[in-house]
Short mmCIF file of C-alpha atoms and ligand atoms in Angstrom, two decimals:
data_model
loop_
_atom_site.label_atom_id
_atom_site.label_comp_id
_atom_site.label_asym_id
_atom_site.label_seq_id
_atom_site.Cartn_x
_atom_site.Cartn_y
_atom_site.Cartn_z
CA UNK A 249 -8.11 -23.96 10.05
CA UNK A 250 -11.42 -21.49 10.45
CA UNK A 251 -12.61 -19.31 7.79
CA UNK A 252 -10.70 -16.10 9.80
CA UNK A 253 -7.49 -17.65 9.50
CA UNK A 254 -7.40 -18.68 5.52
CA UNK A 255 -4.07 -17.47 4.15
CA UNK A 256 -4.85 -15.72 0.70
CA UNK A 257 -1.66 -14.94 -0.42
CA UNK A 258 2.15 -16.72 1.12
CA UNK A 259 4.72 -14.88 1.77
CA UNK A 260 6.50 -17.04 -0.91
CA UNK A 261 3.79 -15.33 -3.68
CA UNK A 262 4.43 -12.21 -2.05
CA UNK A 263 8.46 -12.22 -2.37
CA UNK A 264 7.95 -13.75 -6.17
CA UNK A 265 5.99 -10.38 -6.75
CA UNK A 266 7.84 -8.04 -5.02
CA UNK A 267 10.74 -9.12 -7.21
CA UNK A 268 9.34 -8.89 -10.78
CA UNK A 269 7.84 -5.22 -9.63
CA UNK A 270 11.07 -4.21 -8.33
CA UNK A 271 12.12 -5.85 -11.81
CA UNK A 272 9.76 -3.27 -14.02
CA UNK A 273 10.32 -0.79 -11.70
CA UNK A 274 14.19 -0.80 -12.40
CA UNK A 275 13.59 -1.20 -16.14
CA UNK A 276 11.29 1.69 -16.35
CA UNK A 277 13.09 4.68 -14.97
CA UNK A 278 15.71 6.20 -16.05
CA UNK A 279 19.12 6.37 -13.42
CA UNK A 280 18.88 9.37 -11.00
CA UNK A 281 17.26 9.54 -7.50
CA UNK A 282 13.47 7.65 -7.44
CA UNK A 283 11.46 8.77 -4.48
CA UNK A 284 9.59 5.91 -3.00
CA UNK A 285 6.76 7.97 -0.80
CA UNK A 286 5.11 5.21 1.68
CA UNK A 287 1.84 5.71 3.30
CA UNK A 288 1.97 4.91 6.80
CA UNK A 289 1.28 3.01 8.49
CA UNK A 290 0.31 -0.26 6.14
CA UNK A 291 2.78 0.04 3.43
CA UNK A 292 5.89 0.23 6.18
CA UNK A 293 6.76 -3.75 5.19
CA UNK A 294 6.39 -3.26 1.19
CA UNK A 295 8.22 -0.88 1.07
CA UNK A 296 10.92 -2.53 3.12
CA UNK A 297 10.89 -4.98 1.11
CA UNK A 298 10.65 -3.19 -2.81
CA UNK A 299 13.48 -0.85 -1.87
CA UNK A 300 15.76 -3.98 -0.87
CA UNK A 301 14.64 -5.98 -4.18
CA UNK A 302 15.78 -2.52 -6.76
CA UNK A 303 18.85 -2.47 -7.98
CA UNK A 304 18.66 1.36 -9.13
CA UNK A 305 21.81 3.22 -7.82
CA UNK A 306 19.40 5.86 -6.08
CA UNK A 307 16.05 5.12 -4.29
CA UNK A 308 15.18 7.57 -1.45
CA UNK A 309 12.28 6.37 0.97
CA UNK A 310 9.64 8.52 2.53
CA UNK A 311 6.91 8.54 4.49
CA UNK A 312 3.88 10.17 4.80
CA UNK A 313 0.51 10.17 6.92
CA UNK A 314 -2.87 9.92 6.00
CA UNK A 315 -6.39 9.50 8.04
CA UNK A 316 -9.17 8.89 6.42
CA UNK A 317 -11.99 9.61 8.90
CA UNK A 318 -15.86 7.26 9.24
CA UNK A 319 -16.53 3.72 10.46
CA UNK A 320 -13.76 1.30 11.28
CA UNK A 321 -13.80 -0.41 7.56
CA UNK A 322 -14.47 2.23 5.18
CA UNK A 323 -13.80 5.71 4.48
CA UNK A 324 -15.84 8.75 4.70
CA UNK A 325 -14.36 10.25 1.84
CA UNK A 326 -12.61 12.97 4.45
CA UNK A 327 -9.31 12.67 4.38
CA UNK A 328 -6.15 14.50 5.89
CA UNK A 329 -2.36 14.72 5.75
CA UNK A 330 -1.31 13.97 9.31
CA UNK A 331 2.64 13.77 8.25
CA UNK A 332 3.54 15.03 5.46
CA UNK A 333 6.83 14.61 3.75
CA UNK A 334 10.35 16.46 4.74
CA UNK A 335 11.43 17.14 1.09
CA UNK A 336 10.38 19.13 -2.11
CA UNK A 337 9.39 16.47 -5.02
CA UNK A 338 9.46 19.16 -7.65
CA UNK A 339 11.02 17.98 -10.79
CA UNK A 340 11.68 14.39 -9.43
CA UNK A 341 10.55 10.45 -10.00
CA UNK A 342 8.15 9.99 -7.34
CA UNK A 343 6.67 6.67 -7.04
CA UNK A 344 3.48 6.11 -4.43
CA UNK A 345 4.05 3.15 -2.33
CA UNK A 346 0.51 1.58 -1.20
CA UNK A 347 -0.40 -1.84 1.11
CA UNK A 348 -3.95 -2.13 -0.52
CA UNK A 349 -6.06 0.10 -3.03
CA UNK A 350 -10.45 -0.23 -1.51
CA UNK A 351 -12.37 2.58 -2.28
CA UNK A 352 -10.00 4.49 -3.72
CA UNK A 353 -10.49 7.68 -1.48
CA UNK A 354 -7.00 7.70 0.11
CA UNK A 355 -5.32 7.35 -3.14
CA UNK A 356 -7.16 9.96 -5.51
CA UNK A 357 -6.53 12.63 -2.58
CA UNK A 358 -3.06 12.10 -2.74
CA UNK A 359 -2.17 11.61 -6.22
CA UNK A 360 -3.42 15.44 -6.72
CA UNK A 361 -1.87 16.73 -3.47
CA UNK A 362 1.34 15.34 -4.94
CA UNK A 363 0.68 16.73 -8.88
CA UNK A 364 0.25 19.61 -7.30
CA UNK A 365 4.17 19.61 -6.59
CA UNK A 366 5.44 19.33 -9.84
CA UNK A 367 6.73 15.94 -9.62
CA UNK A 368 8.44 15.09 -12.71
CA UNK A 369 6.59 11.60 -12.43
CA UNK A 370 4.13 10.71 -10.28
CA UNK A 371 3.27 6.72 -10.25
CA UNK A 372 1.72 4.23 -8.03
CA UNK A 373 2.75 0.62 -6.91
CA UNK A 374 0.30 -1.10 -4.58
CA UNK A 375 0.78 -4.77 -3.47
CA UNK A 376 -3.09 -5.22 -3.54
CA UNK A 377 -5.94 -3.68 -5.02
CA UNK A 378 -9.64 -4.33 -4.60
CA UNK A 379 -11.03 -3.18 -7.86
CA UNK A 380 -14.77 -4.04 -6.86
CA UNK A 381 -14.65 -1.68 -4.37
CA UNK A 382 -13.87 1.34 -5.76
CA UNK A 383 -15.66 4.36 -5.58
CA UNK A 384 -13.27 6.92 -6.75
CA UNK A 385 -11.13 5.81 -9.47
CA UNK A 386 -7.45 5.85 -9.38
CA UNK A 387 -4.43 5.97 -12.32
CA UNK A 388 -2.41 2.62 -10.64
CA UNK A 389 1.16 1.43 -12.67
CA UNK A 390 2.27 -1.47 -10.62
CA UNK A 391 -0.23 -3.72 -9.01
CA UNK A 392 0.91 -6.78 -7.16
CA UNK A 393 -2.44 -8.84 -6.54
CA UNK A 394 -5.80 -8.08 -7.25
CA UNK A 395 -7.97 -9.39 -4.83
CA UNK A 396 -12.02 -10.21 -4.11
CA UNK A 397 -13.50 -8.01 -1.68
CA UNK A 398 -12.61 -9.75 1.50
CA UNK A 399 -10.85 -7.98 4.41
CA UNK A 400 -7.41 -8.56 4.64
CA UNK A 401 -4.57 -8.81 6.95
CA UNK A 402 -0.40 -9.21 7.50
CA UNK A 403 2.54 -8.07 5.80
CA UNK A 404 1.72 -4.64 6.87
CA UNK A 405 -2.30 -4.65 6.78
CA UNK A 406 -3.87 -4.53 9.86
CA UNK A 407 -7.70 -5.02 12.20
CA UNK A 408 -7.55 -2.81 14.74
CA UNK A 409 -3.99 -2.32 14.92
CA UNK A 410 -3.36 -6.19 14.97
CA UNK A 411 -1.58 -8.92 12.45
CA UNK A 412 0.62 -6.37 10.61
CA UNK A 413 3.60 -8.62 11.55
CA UNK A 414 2.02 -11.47 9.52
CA UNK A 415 4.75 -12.57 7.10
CA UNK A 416 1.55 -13.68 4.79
CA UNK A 417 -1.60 -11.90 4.01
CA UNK A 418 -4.97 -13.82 5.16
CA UNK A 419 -8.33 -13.32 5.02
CA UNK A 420 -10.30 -12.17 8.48
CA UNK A 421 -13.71 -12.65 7.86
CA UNK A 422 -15.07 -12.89 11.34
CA UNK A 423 -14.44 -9.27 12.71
CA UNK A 424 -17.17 -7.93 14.67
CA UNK A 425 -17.75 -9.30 18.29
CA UNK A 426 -15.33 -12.72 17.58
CA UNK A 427 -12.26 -14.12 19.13
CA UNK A 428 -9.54 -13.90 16.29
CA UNK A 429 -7.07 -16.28 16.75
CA UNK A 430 -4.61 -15.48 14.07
CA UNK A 431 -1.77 -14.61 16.21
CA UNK A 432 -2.37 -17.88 18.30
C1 LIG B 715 -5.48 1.66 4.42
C2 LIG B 715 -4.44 1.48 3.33
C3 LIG B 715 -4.70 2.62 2.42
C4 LIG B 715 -6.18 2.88 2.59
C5 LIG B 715 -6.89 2.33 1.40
O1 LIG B 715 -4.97 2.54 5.37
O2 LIG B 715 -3.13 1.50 3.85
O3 LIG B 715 -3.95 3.78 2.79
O4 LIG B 715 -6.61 2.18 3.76
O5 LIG B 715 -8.25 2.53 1.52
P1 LIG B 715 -9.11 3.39 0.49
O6 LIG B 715 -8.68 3.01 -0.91
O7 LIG B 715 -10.53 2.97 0.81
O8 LIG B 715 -8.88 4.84 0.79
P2 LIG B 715 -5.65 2.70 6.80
O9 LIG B 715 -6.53 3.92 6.79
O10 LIG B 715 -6.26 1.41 7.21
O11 LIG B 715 -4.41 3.06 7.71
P3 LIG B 715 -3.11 2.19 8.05
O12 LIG B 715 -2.29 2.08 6.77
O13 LIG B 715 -2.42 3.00 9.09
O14 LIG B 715 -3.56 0.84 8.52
C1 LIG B 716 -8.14 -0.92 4.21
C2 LIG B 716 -7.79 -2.16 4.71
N1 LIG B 716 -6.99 -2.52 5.74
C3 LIG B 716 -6.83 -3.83 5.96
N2 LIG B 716 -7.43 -4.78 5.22
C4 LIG B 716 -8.23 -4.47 4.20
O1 LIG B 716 -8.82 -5.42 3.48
C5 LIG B 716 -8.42 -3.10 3.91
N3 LIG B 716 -9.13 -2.43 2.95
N4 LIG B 716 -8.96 -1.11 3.16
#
């Protein structure tokens, strides 16, 4: 197996985890509706997955778009709302769904777009984070894996709009100008 295809994390880890989340997630809110907002497109399979493993009565999913705009691999610090969500979060549990936490740029835009809203609660739950990488900081409850600062693929996370379909998440290393044979 080449460096580009090194799986960091199985999908066994990742199922474990998403289950004792979904487990603190459950024991920390009180019943009534809990808003899972997912940031498209990355966190599409988390969340799939977290809302399945809660065993709340009420968890409403949404979805929301962000761009953050610079070079392929890291952000500018611009950042815009391309879809934003279809219902008013004013006085409810909201909980922000990420794939991965890097510079933190994506995540401390939207955590004060939302607070703006009134939210009764406003939390986060990311499957990973990059802590070494951040550059603005961010307020994160739930955090599934930290991980080195290596770029990442699968269960969601993509290159280029490939390997989101991964079932585990592996390490590309060779990006620029190589064959990736992860898919193969
Ligand atoms: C990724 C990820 C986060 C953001 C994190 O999204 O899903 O939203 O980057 O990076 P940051 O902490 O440096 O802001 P991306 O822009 O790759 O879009 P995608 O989810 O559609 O792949
Ligand atoms: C965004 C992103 N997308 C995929 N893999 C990573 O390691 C990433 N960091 N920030």
């Amino acid at each position: 197996m080449s460096a580009a295809e090194r799986v960091l994390i199985t999908r066994e880890q990742i199922q474990q985890r998403v289950r004792e989340l979904a487990a603190k997630i459950d024991a920390d809110y009180p019943d009534g509706p809990l808003y899972l907002v997912s940031i498209l497109k990355g966190a599409f399979v988390f969340v799939a997955d977290l809302a399945r493993a809660l065993r709340r009565p009420s968890v409403r999913i949404e979805f929301m778009g962000i761009s953050s705009y610079g070079s392929e691999k890291t952000s500018s610090g611009q950042v815009k709302v391309t879809r934003d969500l279809d219902v008013n979060i004013e006085g409810c549990d909201v909980l922000i769904v990420e794939d991965i936490i890097d510079s933190g740029v994506t995540l401390s835009y939207l955590a004060r777009l939302l607070q703006q809203r009134r939210p009764k609660s406003l939390e986060i739950v990311t499957l990973l984070d990059k802590p070494e990488r951040r550059i603005r900081p961010v307020n994160v409850k739930y955090v599934g894996f930290r991980i080195p600062d290596e770029f990442v693929v699968g269960y969601g996370l993509d290159y280029a709009e490939d390997y989101r379909n991964l079932s585990d998440i592996r390490v590309l290393s060779q990006i620029e100008g190589e064959e990736h044979s992860l898919l193969a």
